[in-house]
Amino acid sequence: EEKLQADNEYPLLDAHKVQHASFVKAVNELKDMLDEEEGPSEAFVEAVKKNIVEWLLNHICVWDKQVAQFIKEK
Ligand SMILES: [Fe+2]
């Protein structure tokens, strides 16, 4: 996705990369949490919902949609 943005000279690429990096960080933190708790606790499930599910919905509906619109208009 980042390559697609770069290839199309998307002006918000750097900000978009920051969004992706924060997602990767959240996934790594959840992995650590899962390892430390030796299984999915209630807190872990809540953290997945907040940091993964909600993030993905927002990111796709807002950030990725803007990319699609930019490329479509180009
Ligand atoms: Fe994205």
CSV table of C-alpha atoms and ligand atoms in Angstrom, one decimal:
chain,number,residue,atom,x,y,z
A,1,GLU,CA,0.0,0.0,0.0
A,2,GLU,CA,2.8,2.4,0.8
A,3,LYS,CA,4.5,1.6,-2.5
A,4,LEU,CA,1.2,2.3,-4.3
A,5,GLN,CA,1.1,5.7,-2.6
A,6,ALA,CA,4.7,6.4,-3.4
A,7,ASP,CA,4.3,5.5,-7.0
A,8,ASN,CA,1.3,7.9,-7.2
A,9,GLU,CA,3.1,10.7,-5.3
A,10,TYR,CA,0.4,10.7,-2.6
A,11,PRO,CA,1.0,13.9,-0.6
A,12,LEU,CA,0.1,12.4,2.8
A,13,LEU,CA,2.4,9.3,2.5
A,14,ASP,CA,4.5,10.2,5.4
A,15,ALA,CA,1.6,10.7,7.7
A,16,HIS,CA,0.1,7.5,6.4
A,17,LYS,CA,3.3,5.7,7.2
A,18,VAL,CA,3.1,7.0,10.8
A,19,GLN,CA,-0.4,5.5,11.0
A,20,HIS,CA,0.9,2.1,9.8
A,21,ALA,CA,3.8,2.2,12.2
A,22,SER,CA,1.5,2.8,15.1
A,23,PHE,CA,-0.5,-0.2,14.1
A,24,VAL,CA,2.6,-2.4,13.9
A,25,LYS,CA,3.6,-1.2,17.4
A,26,ALA,CA,0.2,-2.0,18.8
A,27,VAL,CA,0.3,-5.5,17.3
A,28,ASN,CA,3.8,-6.1,18.8
A,29,GLU,CA,2.5,-4.8,22.2
A,30,LEU,CA,-0.4,-7.2,22.0
A,31,LYS,CA,1.9,-10.1,21.2
A,32,ASP,CA,4.0,-9.3,24.2
A,33,MET,CA,0.8,-9.0,26.4
A,34,LEU,CA,-0.4,-12.4,25.1
A,35,ASP,CA,3.0,-14.0,25.8
A,36,GLU,CA,3.1,-12.5,29.3
A,37,GLU,CA,-0.4,-13.6,30.2
A,38,GLU,CA,0.0,-17.1,28.6
A,39,GLY,CA,-3.3,-16.8,26.8
A,40,PRO,CA,-6.0,-14.4,25.9
A,41,SER,CA,-7.3,-12.7,29.1
A,42,GLU,CA,-10.4,-10.4,29.1
A,43,ALA,CA,-8.0,-7.4,29.1
A,44,PHE,CA,-6.3,-8.8,26.1
A,45,VAL,CA,-9.5,-9.2,24.2
A,46,GLU,CA,-10.5,-5.6,25.1
A,47,ALA,CA,-7.1,-4.4,23.9
A,48,VAL,CA,-7.5,-6.2,20.6
A,49,LYS,CA,-10.9,-4.7,20.1
A,50,LYS,CA,-9.7,-1.2,20.8
A,51,ASN,CA,-6.2,-1.3,19.2
A,52,ILE,CA,-6.9,-3.6,16.3
A,53,VAL,CA,-10.5,-3.7,15.3
A,54,GLU,CA,-11.4,-0.1,15.9
A,55,TRP,CA,-8.1,1.0,14.4
A,56,LEU,CA,-8.6,-1.0,11.2
A,57,LEU,CA,-12.2,0.2,10.8
A,58,ASN,CA,-11.1,3.9,11.2
A,59,HIS,CA,-7.9,3.5,9.1
A,60,ILE,CA,-9.7,1.8,6.1
A,61,CYS,CA,-12.7,4.1,6.2
A,62,VAL,CA,-10.7,7.3,6.6
A,63,TRP,CA,-7.1,7.0,5.6
A,64,ASP,CA,-7.2,4.3,2.9
A,65,LYS,CA,-10.4,5.7,1.5
A,66,GLN,CA,-8.6,9.1,1.0
A,67,VAL,CA,-5.8,7.3,-0.9
A,68,ALA,CA,-8.3,5.6,-3.2
A,69,GLN,CA,-10.0,8.9,-3.9
A,70,PHE,CA,-6.7,10.6,-4.6
A,71,ILE,CA,-5.6,7.9,-7.1
A,72,LYS,CA,-9.1,7.8,-8.7
A,73,GLU,CA,-9.0,11.5,-9.3
A,74,LYS,CA,-5.4,11.5,-10.6
B,1,FE,FE,-3.2,2.4,5.0
